[in-house]
Short mmCIF file of C-alpha atoms in Angstrom, two decimals:
data_model
loop_
_atom_site.label_atom_id
_atom_site.label_comp_id
_atom_site.label_asym_id
_atom_site.label_seq_id
_atom_site.Cartn_x
_atom_site.Cartn_y
_atom_site.Cartn_z
CA UNK A 1 58.82 120.47 128.94
CA UNK A 2 55.38 121.61 129.98
CA UNK A 3 53.88 123.97 127.46
CA UNK A 4 52.83 127.40 128.60
CA UNK A 5 49.22 126.61 127.78
CA UNK A 6 49.16 123.87 130.45
CA UNK A 7 49.88 126.33 133.22
CA UNK A 8 47.05 127.62 135.39
CA UNK A 9 46.19 131.17 134.39
CA UNK A 10 47.07 132.82 137.68
CA UNK A 11 48.20 136.40 137.43
CA UNK A 12 50.61 138.58 139.35
CA UNK A 13 49.59 138.14 143.01
CA UNK A 14 48.48 141.06 145.15
CA UNK A 15 51.33 140.46 147.64
CA UNK A 16 53.78 141.21 144.83
CA UNK A 17 51.92 144.25 143.50
CA UNK A 18 51.31 145.48 147.06
CA UNK A 19 50.73 149.20 147.34
CA UNK A 20 51.77 150.76 150.64
CA UNK A 21 48.98 152.59 152.44
CA UNK A 22 49.09 156.19 153.71
CA UNK A 23 50.21 159.42 152.10
CA UNK A 24 53.91 159.36 152.97
CA UNK A 25 54.41 155.59 152.79
CA UNK A 26 52.97 155.52 149.28
CA UNK A 27 55.18 158.39 148.15
CA UNK A 28 57.67 157.36 145.49
CA UNK A 29 60.96 156.14 147.07
CA UNK A 30 63.09 158.52 144.97
CA UNK A 31 60.91 161.42 146.09
CA UNK A 32 61.45 160.39 149.71
CA UNK A 33 65.20 160.23 149.08
CA UNK A 34 65.18 163.70 147.52
CA UNK A 35 63.23 165.13 150.46
CA UNK A 36 65.60 163.44 152.93
CA UNK A 37 68.59 164.90 151.06
CA UNK A 38 67.03 168.37 151.27
CA UNK A 39 66.43 167.95 155.00
CA UNK A 40 69.98 166.77 155.65
CA UNK A 41 71.47 169.70 153.71
CA UNK A 42 69.12 172.19 155.41
CA UNK A 43 70.02 170.88 158.86
CA UNK A 44 73.74 171.28 158.26
CA UNK A 45 73.96 174.24 155.88
CA UNK A 46 71.57 176.69 157.53
CA UNK A 47 73.41 178.29 160.45
CA UNK A 48 71.95 178.49 163.94
CA UNK A 49 68.69 176.92 165.04
CA UNK A 50 66.10 177.81 162.36
CA UNK A 51 67.27 175.20 159.81
CA UNK A 52 67.64 172.32 162.18
CA UNK A 53 64.38 173.09 164.02
CA UNK A 54 62.48 173.33 160.74
CA UNK A 55 63.86 169.96 159.70
CA UNK A 56 62.94 168.47 163.06
CA UNK A 57 59.41 169.77 162.78
CA UNK A 58 59.05 168.42 159.23
CA UNK A 59 60.48 164.99 160.07
CA UNK A 60 58.45 164.59 163.26
CA UNK A 61 55.21 165.68 161.58
CA UNK A 62 55.83 163.26 158.71
CA UNK A 63 56.77 160.45 161.08
CA UNK A 64 53.61 161.05 163.10
CA UNK A 65 51.52 160.96 159.93
CA UNK A 66 53.29 157.76 158.82
CA UNK A 67 52.92 156.29 162.33
CA UNK A 68 56.57 155.52 162.83
CA UNK A 69 57.44 157.81 165.74
CA UNK A 70 58.31 154.79 167.89
CA UNK A 71 60.78 153.51 165.25
CA UNK A 72 62.37 156.95 165.11
CA UNK A 73 62.68 156.99 168.89
CA UNK A 74 64.47 153.61 168.85
CA UNK A 75 66.93 154.81 166.22
CA UNK A 76 67.40 158.03 168.22
CA UNK A 77 68.23 155.98 171.30
CA UNK A 78 70.75 153.96 169.30
CA UNK A 79 72.66 157.17 168.58
CA UNK A 80 72.76 158.17 172.26
CA UNK A 81 76.40 157.06 172.88
CA UNK A 82 77.61 159.34 170.07
CA UNK A 83 75.29 162.12 171.21
CA UNK A 84 76.56 161.86 174.78
CA UNK A 85 80.18 162.02 173.75
CA UNK A 86 79.58 165.01 171.43
CA UNK A 87 77.84 166.88 174.24
CA UNK A 88 80.53 166.13 176.80
CA UNK A 89 83.42 167.01 174.51
CA UNK A 90 81.88 170.34 173.51
CA UNK A 91 80.68 171.11 177.00
CA UNK A 92 84.15 170.83 178.49
CA UNK A 93 86.58 171.24 175.61
CA UNK A 94 85.18 173.76 173.10
CA UNK A 95 88.18 175.79 171.93
CA UNK A 96 88.01 179.47 172.88
CA UNK A 97 84.97 179.13 175.16
CA UNK A 98 85.34 181.45 178.15
CA UNK A 99 81.88 181.52 179.79
CA UNK A 100 81.95 178.83 182.48
CA UNK A 101 78.73 177.50 183.92
CA UNK A 102 80.56 176.13 186.96
CA UNK A 103 83.99 174.85 187.99
CA UNK A 104 84.81 171.28 189.07
CA UNK A 105 88.51 171.43 189.81
CA UNK A 106 90.30 171.59 186.50
CA UNK A 107 87.05 171.02 184.57
CA UNK A 108 84.86 173.95 183.54
CA UNK A 109 81.77 173.33 181.42
CA UNK A 110 80.92 176.40 179.35
CA UNK A 111 77.67 177.98 178.11
CA UNK A 112 79.00 178.33 174.57
CA UNK A 113 80.20 174.70 174.63
CA UNK A 114 76.77 173.55 175.78
CA UNK A 115 75.09 175.66 173.10
CA UNK A 116 77.38 174.44 170.34
CA UNK A 117 77.11 170.82 171.53
CA UNK A 118 73.31 171.00 171.54
CA UNK A 119 73.29 172.40 168.02
CA UNK A 120 75.64 169.69 166.78
CA UNK A 121 73.56 167.01 168.44
CA UNK A 122 70.38 168.47 167.00
CA UNK A 123 71.93 168.39 163.51
CA UNK A 124 73.00 164.80 164.03
CA UNK A 125 69.49 163.87 165.16
CA UNK A 126 67.95 165.69 162.20
CA UNK A 127 70.31 163.89 159.83
CA UNK A 128 69.65 160.42 161.25
CA UNK A 129 65.89 161.05 161.60
CA UNK A 130 65.56 162.18 157.97
CA UNK A 131 67.36 159.05 156.70
CA UNK A 132 65.62 156.77 159.20
CA UNK A 133 62.23 158.05 158.09
CA UNK A 134 62.92 156.87 154.54
CA UNK A 135 64.18 153.53 155.85
CA UNK A 136 61.17 153.02 158.12
CA UNK A 137 58.57 153.83 155.48
CA UNK A 138 60.08 152.25 152.35
CA UNK A 139 60.38 148.58 151.43
CA UNK A 140 63.91 147.99 150.18
CA UNK A 141 62.67 146.20 147.07
CA UNK A 142 60.45 149.20 146.24
CA UNK A 143 63.49 151.44 146.43
CA UNK A 144 65.53 149.04 144.30
CA UNK A 145 62.75 148.69 141.72
CA UNK A 146 62.45 152.46 141.49
CA UNK A 147 66.20 152.92 141.11
CA UNK A 148 66.29 150.18 138.46
CA UNK A 149 63.47 151.88 136.57
CA UNK A 150 65.47 155.10 136.60
CA UNK A 151 68.31 153.34 134.85
CA UNK A 152 70.57 152.20 137.69
CA UNK A 153 72.37 149.07 136.42
CA UNK A 154 71.30 145.64 137.69
CA UNK A 155 74.67 145.07 139.31
CA UNK A 156 74.50 148.33 141.24
CA UNK A 157 70.90 147.60 142.26
CA UNK A 158 71.89 144.13 143.38
CA UNK A 159 74.85 145.39 145.39
CA UNK A 160 72.65 147.92 147.22
CA UNK A 161 69.97 145.32 147.90
CA UNK A 162 72.36 142.58 148.98
CA UNK A 163 74.27 144.98 151.23
CA UNK A 164 71.08 146.04 153.02
CA UNK A 165 69.85 142.47 153.37
CA UNK A 166 73.27 141.28 154.50
CA UNK A 167 73.05 143.14 157.81
CA UNK A 168 70.37 140.97 159.45
CA UNK A 169 71.89 137.85 157.92
CA UNK A 170 75.33 138.65 159.33
CA UNK A 171 73.81 139.32 162.75
CA UNK A 172 72.03 135.96 162.55
CA UNK A 173 75.22 134.20 161.52
CA UNK A 174 77.22 135.90 164.29
CA UNK A 175 74.63 134.76 166.81
CA UNK A 176 74.92 131.15 165.57
CA UNK A 177 78.71 131.31 165.83
CA UNK A 178 78.55 132.79 169.35
CA UNK A 179 76.30 129.92 170.39
CA UNK A 180 78.69 127.40 168.83
CA UNK A 181 81.71 129.01 170.51
CA UNK A 182 79.94 129.11 173.86
CA UNK A 183 79.12 125.43 173.50
CA UNK A 184 82.88 124.90 173.19
CA UNK A 185 83.56 126.81 176.39
CA UNK A 186 84.15 130.39 175.20
CA UNK A 187 83.13 132.89 177.86
CA UNK A 188 81.48 135.87 176.16
CA UNK A 189 79.61 137.33 179.11
CA UNK A 190 80.55 139.41 182.08
CA UNK A 191 82.89 142.39 182.10
CA UNK A 192 83.76 144.50 179.11
CA UNK A 193 87.28 143.08 178.77
CA UNK A 194 85.98 139.51 178.76
CA UNK A 195 83.37 140.41 176.11
CA UNK A 196 86.02 142.13 174.01
CA UNK A 197 88.21 139.02 174.09
CA UNK A 198 85.22 137.00 172.89
CA UNK A 199 85.03 139.08 169.70
CA UNK A 200 88.25 137.61 168.27
CA UNK A 201 87.06 133.99 167.86
CA UNK A 202 83.77 135.37 166.55
CA UNK A 203 85.15 137.72 163.91
CA UNK A 204 87.21 135.20 161.98
CA UNK A 205 84.39 132.68 161.31
CA UNK A 206 81.95 135.48 160.42
CA UNK A 207 84.33 137.17 157.98
CA UNK A 208 85.83 134.02 156.45
CA UNK A 209 82.42 132.31 156.31
CA UNK A 210 81.01 135.28 154.39
CA UNK A 211 83.96 135.23 151.99
CA UNK A 212 83.59 131.50 151.35
CA UNK A 213 79.95 132.01 150.52
CA UNK A 214 80.81 134.58 147.89
CA UNK A 215 81.92 132.00 145.30
CA UNK A 216 78.81 129.88 145.73
CA UNK A 217 76.59 132.97 145.60
CA UNK A 218 78.31 134.12 142.44
CA UNK A 219 77.77 130.76 140.76
CA UNK A 220 74.16 130.68 141.92
CA UNK A 221 73.56 134.15 140.47
CA UNK A 222 75.16 133.21 137.17
CA UNK A 223 73.01 130.05 137.11
CA UNK A 224 70.02 132.38 137.19
CA UNK A 225 71.12 134.42 134.19
CA UNK A 226 72.22 137.41 136.26
CA UNK A 227 74.71 138.46 133.58
CA UNK A 228 72.16 138.36 130.76
CA UNK A 229 72.30 141.50 128.63
CA UNK A 230 69.50 144.06 128.46
CA UNK A 231 67.16 145.48 131.06
CA UNK A 232 65.75 143.41 133.86
CA UNK A 233 61.99 142.94 134.04
CA UNK A 234 60.40 144.70 137.00
CA UNK A 235 57.45 142.88 138.53
CA UNK A 236 56.43 145.84 140.62
CA UNK A 237 57.04 149.47 139.87
CA UNK A 238 56.27 151.95 142.65
CA UNK A 239 53.84 154.64 141.52
CA UNK A 240 55.29 157.97 140.48
CA UNK A 241 52.46 160.51 140.43
CA UNK A 242 52.54 164.12 139.29
CA UNK A 243 52.60 165.13 142.99
CA UNK A 244 55.67 162.95 143.46
CA UNK A 245 57.44 164.60 140.57
CA UNK A 246 56.57 168.11 141.74
CA UNK A 247 57.76 167.33 145.28
CA UNK A 248 60.95 165.73 143.97
CA UNK A 249 61.86 168.67 141.80
CA UNK A 250 60.97 171.12 144.56
CA UNK A 251 63.31 169.23 146.89
CA UNK A 252 66.12 169.24 144.34
CA UNK A 253 65.66 172.98 143.65
CA UNK A 254 65.51 173.69 147.40
CA UNK A 255 68.68 171.69 147.96
CA UNK A 256 70.55 173.50 145.20
CA UNK A 257 69.27 176.85 146.49
CA UNK A 258 70.48 176.19 150.05
CA UNK A 259 73.89 175.05 148.83
CA UNK A 260 74.11 178.06 146.50
CA UNK A 261 73.06 180.58 149.19
CA UNK A 262 75.46 179.03 151.66
CA UNK A 263 78.32 179.19 149.17
CA UNK A 264 77.44 182.82 148.44
CA UNK A 265 77.44 183.62 152.15
CA UNK A 266 73.79 184.70 152.12
CA UNK A 267 72.71 182.38 154.93
CA UNK A 268 74.55 184.27 157.61
CA UNK B 1 70.11 116.27 122.25
CA UNK B 2 72.19 115.56 125.35
CA UNK B 3 74.87 116.74 127.71
CA UNK B 4 77.99 114.90 126.62
CA UNK B 5 81.33 114.79 128.37
CA UNK B 6 83.99 113.46 126.02
CA UNK B 7 87.31 112.51 127.63
CA UNK B 8 86.93 115.38 130.08
CA UNK B 9 89.73 116.27 132.44
CA UNK B 10 89.75 119.37 134.64
CA UNK B 11 92.34 121.11 136.75
CA UNK B 12 91.59 124.12 138.98
CA UNK B 13 93.72 127.20 138.48
CA UNK B 14 96.89 126.86 140.54
CA UNK B 15 96.30 123.16 141.29
CA UNK B 16 99.12 120.76 140.56
CA UNK B 17 96.94 117.77 139.70
CA UNK B 18 93.71 117.22 137.83
CA UNK B 19 90.43 116.91 139.74
CA UNK B 20 88.69 115.10 136.87
CA UNK B 21 90.33 112.58 134.54
CA UNK B 22 89.05 111.15 131.27
CA UNK B 23 85.36 111.36 132.12
CA UNK B 24 82.93 110.18 129.47
CA UNK B 25 79.23 110.41 130.08
CA UNK B 26 75.99 111.24 128.35
CA UNK B 27 72.78 112.64 129.82
CA UNK B 28 69.67 112.81 127.68
CA UNK B 29 66.51 114.81 128.40
CA UNK B 30 64.08 112.84 130.51
CA UNK B 31 66.81 110.69 132.12
CA UNK B 32 68.19 110.93 135.64
CA UNK B 33 71.89 110.23 136.09
CA UNK B 34 73.06 109.78 139.67
CA UNK B 35 76.64 110.47 140.73
CA UNK B 36 78.10 109.07 143.92
CA UNK B 37 81.59 108.94 145.35
CA UNK B 38 83.67 109.58 148.43
CA UNK B 39 84.64 113.10 149.51
CA UNK B 40 87.22 114.73 147.22
CA UNK B 41 86.37 112.33 144.41
CA UNK B 42 85.49 115.19 142.05
CA UNK B 43 81.69 115.22 142.25
CA UNK B 44 81.23 118.97 142.61
CA UNK B 45 83.80 119.62 139.90
CA UNK B 46 81.90 117.24 137.62
CA UNK B 47 78.77 119.34 138.24
CA UNK B 48 80.63 122.52 137.33
CA UNK B 49 82.15 120.98 134.21
CA UNK B 50 78.91 119.34 133.04
CA UNK B 51 77.00 122.62 133.41
CA UNK B 52 79.72 124.61 131.64
CA UNK B 53 80.52 126.72 134.72
CA UNK B 54 84.01 125.22 134.77
CA UNK B 55 86.02 126.72 133.26
CA UNK B 56 83.47 129.38 132.13
CA UNK B 57 82.89 131.00 135.53
CA UNK B 58 85.37 129.37 137.91
CA UNK B 59 88.38 129.35 135.58
CA UNK B 60 90.86 126.47 135.51
CA UNK B 61 91.80 124.24 132.60
CA UNK B 62 89.43 121.84 130.83
CA UNK B 63 90.67 118.99 128.66
CA UNK B 64 88.33 117.18 126.32
CA UNK B 65 84.93 118.52 125.35
CA UNK B 66 81.65 119.25 127.10
CA UNK B 67 78.72 119.54 124.73
CA UNK B 68 75.27 120.72 125.71
CA UNK B 69 72.88 119.98 122.87
CA UNK B 70 75.90 119.80 120.56
CA UNK B 71 77.16 123.24 121.63
CA UNK B 72 80.64 123.38 123.11
CA UNK B 73 80.26 124.95 126.57
CA UNK B 74 83.45 126.95 126.06
CA UNK B 75 81.71 128.77 123.23
CA UNK B 76 78.52 129.68 125.13
CA UNK B 77 78.12 132.80 127.28
CA UNK B 78 77.34 132.29 130.96
CA UNK B 79 73.78 133.54 130.81
CA UNK B 80 73.09 131.34 127.77
CA UNK B 81 74.44 128.35 129.70
CA UNK B 82 71.84 129.06 132.38
CA UNK B 83 69.11 128.65 129.77
CA UNK B 84 70.43 125.25 128.73
CA UNK B 85 71.44 123.87 132.08
CA UNK B 86 70.21 124.74 135.58
CA UNK B 87 72.67 124.36 138.43
CA UNK B 88 71.70 123.80 142.05
CA UNK B 89 74.06 123.62 145.04
CA UNK B 90 73.96 122.15 148.54
CA UNK B 91 73.15 125.23 150.54
CA UNK B 92 69.76 126.78 149.83
CA UNK B 93 70.69 129.97 151.70
CA UNK B 94 73.48 130.87 149.28
CA UNK B 95 71.32 130.30 146.23
CA UNK B 96 68.69 132.86 147.02
CA UNK B 97 69.20 136.35 145.68
CA UNK B 98 68.56 137.98 149.07
CA UNK B 99 66.93 140.90 147.32
CA UNK B 100 63.33 139.74 147.16
CA UNK B 101 60.48 139.95 149.64
CA UNK B 102 58.49 136.89 148.56
CA UNK B 103 59.14 133.42 147.19
CA UNK B 104 57.17 134.42 144.10
CA UNK B 105 59.62 137.22 143.32
CA UNK B 106 62.59 134.99 144.21
CA UNK B 107 61.52 132.38 141.67
CA UNK B 108 60.92 135.19 139.18
CA UNK B 109 64.45 136.55 139.65
CA UNK B 110 65.93 134.44 136.82
CA UNK B 111 63.19 135.12 134.24
CA UNK B 112 63.33 138.82 135.16
CA UNK B 113 67.08 138.78 134.48
CA UNK B 114 66.25 137.60 130.97
CA UNK B 115 64.07 140.66 130.47
CA UNK B 116 61.00 138.57 129.65
CA UNK B 117 57.59 140.28 129.55
CA UNK B 118 55.84 140.37 132.94
CA UNK B 119 53.11 137.98 131.78
CA UNK B 120 55.67 135.38 130.79
CA UNK B 121 57.60 135.80 134.04
CA UNK B 122 54.39 135.30 136.01
CA UNK B 123 53.45 132.24 133.98
CA UNK B 124 56.90 130.70 134.43
CA UNK B 125 56.91 131.33 138.17
CA UNK B 126 53.57 129.60 138.68
CA UNK B 127 54.67 126.78 136.45
CA UNK B 128 57.97 126.24 138.30
CA UNK B 129 56.33 126.45 141.72
CA UNK B 130 53.72 123.96 140.55
CA UNK B 131 56.31 121.58 139.07
CA UNK B 132 58.07 121.38 142.44
CA UNK B 133 54.80 121.37 144.39
CA UNK B 134 55.39 124.52 146.44
CA UNK B 135 52.88 126.99 144.99
CA UNK B 136 51.56 127.53 148.52
CA UNK B 137 54.92 129.04 149.55
CA UNK B 138 54.64 131.83 146.97
CA UNK B 139 53.71 134.64 149.44
CA UNK B 140 56.34 133.62 152.03
CA UNK B 141 59.58 135.46 152.85
CA UNK B 142 62.41 133.42 151.25
CA UNK B 143 64.63 134.07 154.28
CA UNK B 144 62.12 132.45 156.61
CA UNK B 145 61.83 129.00 155.04
CA UNK B 146 62.97 125.67 156.44
CA UNK B 147 66.01 124.02 154.83
CA UNK B 148 63.87 121.68 152.74
CA UNK B 149 61.51 124.44 151.65
CA UNK B 150 64.45 126.69 150.81
CA UNK B 151 65.99 123.99 148.63
CA UNK B 152 62.67 123.48 146.83
CA UNK B 153 62.38 127.21 146.19
CA UNK B 154 65.96 127.19 144.86
CA UNK B 155 65.02 124.27 142.58
CA UNK B 156 61.91 126.11 141.37
CA UNK B 157 64.05 129.21 140.78
CA UNK B 158 66.31 127.23 138.47
CA UNK B 159 63.37 125.50 136.76
CA UNK B 160 61.79 128.87 136.01
CA UNK B 161 64.50 129.39 133.41
CA UNK B 162 63.15 126.25 131.69
CA UNK B 163 66.51 124.56 131.19
CA UNK B 164 66.62 121.28 129.30
CA UNK B 165 69.01 119.87 131.89
CA UNK B 166 69.43 120.19 135.64
CA UNK B 167 72.69 119.63 137.47
CA UNK B 168 72.17 119.19 141.19
CA UNK B 169 75.11 119.10 143.59
CA UNK B 170 74.04 117.25 146.74
CA UNK B 171 70.69 119.03 147.01
CA UNK B 172 69.74 117.12 150.17
CA UNK B 173 73.07 117.11 152.00
CA UNK B 174 72.03 119.73 154.55
CA UNK B 175 68.55 118.38 155.08
CA UNK B 176 67.04 116.14 157.72
CA UNK B 177 65.13 112.98 156.64
CA UNK B 178 61.87 114.92 156.29
CA UNK B 179 63.54 117.59 154.17
CA UNK B 180 65.30 114.94 152.10
CA UNK B 181 62.00 113.17 151.42
CA UNK B 182 60.44 116.51 150.45
CA UNK B 183 63.20 117.29 147.95
CA UNK B 184 63.35 113.71 146.60
CA UNK B 185 59.58 113.82 145.96
CA UNK B 186 59.95 117.17 144.22
CA UNK B 187 62.82 115.94 142.07
CA UNK B 188 60.89 112.86 141.02
CA UNK B 189 57.96 115.12 140.20
CA UNK B 190 60.11 117.65 138.35
CA UNK B 191 61.80 114.90 136.35
CA UNK B 192 58.44 113.49 135.33
CA UNK B 193 56.72 116.81 134.64
CA UNK B 194 59.47 118.80 132.96
CA UNK B 195 61.16 116.08 130.96
CA UNK B 196 64.50 117.66 131.85
CA UNK B 197 67.63 115.52 132.01
CA UNK B 198 68.89 115.52 135.60
CA UNK B 199 72.43 114.92 136.78
CA UNK B 200 72.32 114.58 140.54
CA UNK B 201 75.26 114.18 142.88
CA UNK B 202 74.09 112.50 146.08
CA UNK B 203 75.66 110.88 149.12
CA UNK B 204 72.27 109.55 150.12
CA UNK B 205 72.00 106.54 147.82
CA UNK B 206 68.41 105.95 148.87
CA UNK B 207 67.56 109.10 146.95
CA UNK B 208 69.48 107.80 143.91
CA UNK B 209 67.79 104.40 144.18
CA UNK B 210 64.48 106.18 144.05
CA UNK B 211 64.94 108.60 141.17
CA UNK B 212 68.03 107.70 139.12
CA UNK B 213 67.96 105.67 135.91
CA UNK B 214 71.74 105.27 135.78
CA UNK B 215 74.43 105.84 138.36
CA UNK B 216 78.15 106.45 138.11
CA UNK B 217 80.59 106.31 141.01
CA UNK B 218 83.63 108.58 140.97
CA UNK B 219 86.95 107.75 142.59
CA UNK B 220 89.89 110.14 142.41
CA UNK B 221 88.36 112.03 139.54
CA UNK B 222 87.62 109.02 137.33
CA UNK B 223 84.55 106.89 136.75
CA UNK B 224 85.02 103.74 138.83
CA UNK B 225 81.56 102.22 138.33
CA UNK B 226 78.84 102.94 135.81
CA UNK B 227 75.60 101.25 134.88
CA UNK B 228 71.93 101.12 135.69
CA UNK B 229 70.99 102.40 139.14
CA UNK B 230 69.97 98.90 140.28
CA UNK B 231 73.28 97.36 139.15
CA UNK B 232 75.61 100.01 140.52
CA UNK B 233 73.85 100.53 143.83
CA UNK B 234 73.98 96.79 144.57
CA UNK B 235 77.59 96.42 143.45
CA UNK B 236 79.71 94.96 146.27
CA UNK B 237 82.57 97.37 145.44
CA UNK B 238 80.45 100.36 146.39
CA UNK B 239 81.55 100.49 150.04
CA UNK B 240 85.20 100.14 149.08
CA UNK B 241 84.71 103.28 147.00
CA UNK B 242 83.40 105.13 150.04
CA UNK B 243 79.71 104.97 149.15
CA UNK B 244 77.10 103.56 151.49
CA UNK B 245 74.63 101.34 149.61
CA UNK B 246 70.91 102.11 149.93
CA UNK B 247 69.17 100.88 153.09
CA UNK B 248 67.29 98.21 151.15
CA UNK B 249 70.50 96.69 149.80
CA UNK B 250 72.14 96.75 153.23
CA UNK B 251 69.08 95.11 154.77
CA UNK B 252 69.02 92.45 152.07
CA UNK B 253 72.68 91.66 152.75
CA UNK B 254 72.07 91.44 156.49
CA UNK B 255 69.06 89.18 155.96
CA UNK B 256 70.98 86.89 153.62
CA UNK B 257 73.99 86.87 155.97
CA UNK B 258 71.69 85.76 158.77
CA UNK B 259 70.64 82.82 156.60
CA UNK B 260 67.10 84.08 156.13
CA UNK B 261 65.64 83.75 152.68
CA UNK B 262 65.26 87.08 150.77
CA UNK B 263 62.11 86.97 148.73
CA UNK B 264 60.67 89.40 146.23
CA UNK B 265 57.62 89.67 148.49
CA UNK B 266 59.81 90.86 151.34
CA UNK B 267 61.60 93.31 149.06
CA UNK B 268 58.28 94.73 147.86
CA UNK B 269 56.99 95.01 151.41
CA UNK B 270 60.09 97.02 152.42
CA UNK B 271 59.88 99.21 149.33
#
């Protein structure tokens, strides 16, 4: 074995220590999570428009400061099918609504349905924007390191990390399998029904392939002392300033207050 | 000090017949033992048994005894096994933790699991990357490496635990010739620099010819041939056992069959 003294004396590289730039990006990940939780609760628990509009304003201002408005817009677009269906259902089918905007044969969109649909959609947007903002401005390993520092077990941390990282990997794998199936004559393009039929020969290899990998991954983890007792060493710990702590506690208190006021019926 | 398999037999849970039968072998630090054999001959199972992961992690029933530095593997915890014996598989992608942003952190994953001080983790990572010759990959994203690079990072990740032995299950099987050469170079380097005993299962006998001191050939879970790498890899029974001899041996046979004299000068020129 090479003795430790023979090793070049290089330290922890900057790309491992990396500190995110900007006020919001450099905020502690747990603080961001607490703020996002407050925003989600405020958007849903405060009746009418004030809560949801306040959350929107806060999220958009933060996103602008963190320069991730474009990312938010993309995620907003991704939710458009759900948004569209919520609007349509409420517009035409809100129970008890009796203030039609117009009549199209048996269909009658209503003002109260439109109003309720818009509010629901706004809440949904506020919810997804608050979560997306954390996702867009936080490196997953920063979040994991912070959770680990706060005492979350290494298995739980690993599960969260692996689950997040698994998404792009599964997409990549599915794409490889689609290419392989196409090379063998499977038609996956064209009309919806044809595409839907193409999912069946894709799903089995993706799911079974992932399951087969589990055993090898487990062995590989064990071969790297994953089950060793004691706390894991953290190479990088995200900063947790006094401002972070104040903000975090304020968010927690705000969240509890909103839930309490709502439960007491003081929010209208 | 050695990995010793004494009359080892192994049967997977639920299997009706044994995958390994009466295996005896010894691997000392600083030596490289190559293992060849046809598909289903028990090579991967031998890796799992020799490293203590069978039955420790995968279950099943082990007959005989596997000793790592005189410790019975059945009496050692899994994480302690990892400190004695590093295990590397075929597919680099399944050996990465998938939770790290850089190769540096990936290689540090094992030492971090041990709870070592940061300074020691850092020192081990640089050492392991250097031993495999991939220090320049340290800032890269582990998910964006080529197959050969990924396998080298996986090897460095195992080395960072500073095991006395390495068990490698077909580390080049998914690599092209360039990737194979890269990994073979790194293994030769790691063997020389770390002084670890290496048990390597390999279909590519050219790799074994290059780095192995001894070679065994498995057939139906038993040792069919054993001896020095030069002896075993030139044994005429090799092909019958489903193992392709190294290119040099095949060329020598073709040359001799064509009635052309095979000289040591020619052999050296080819090497």
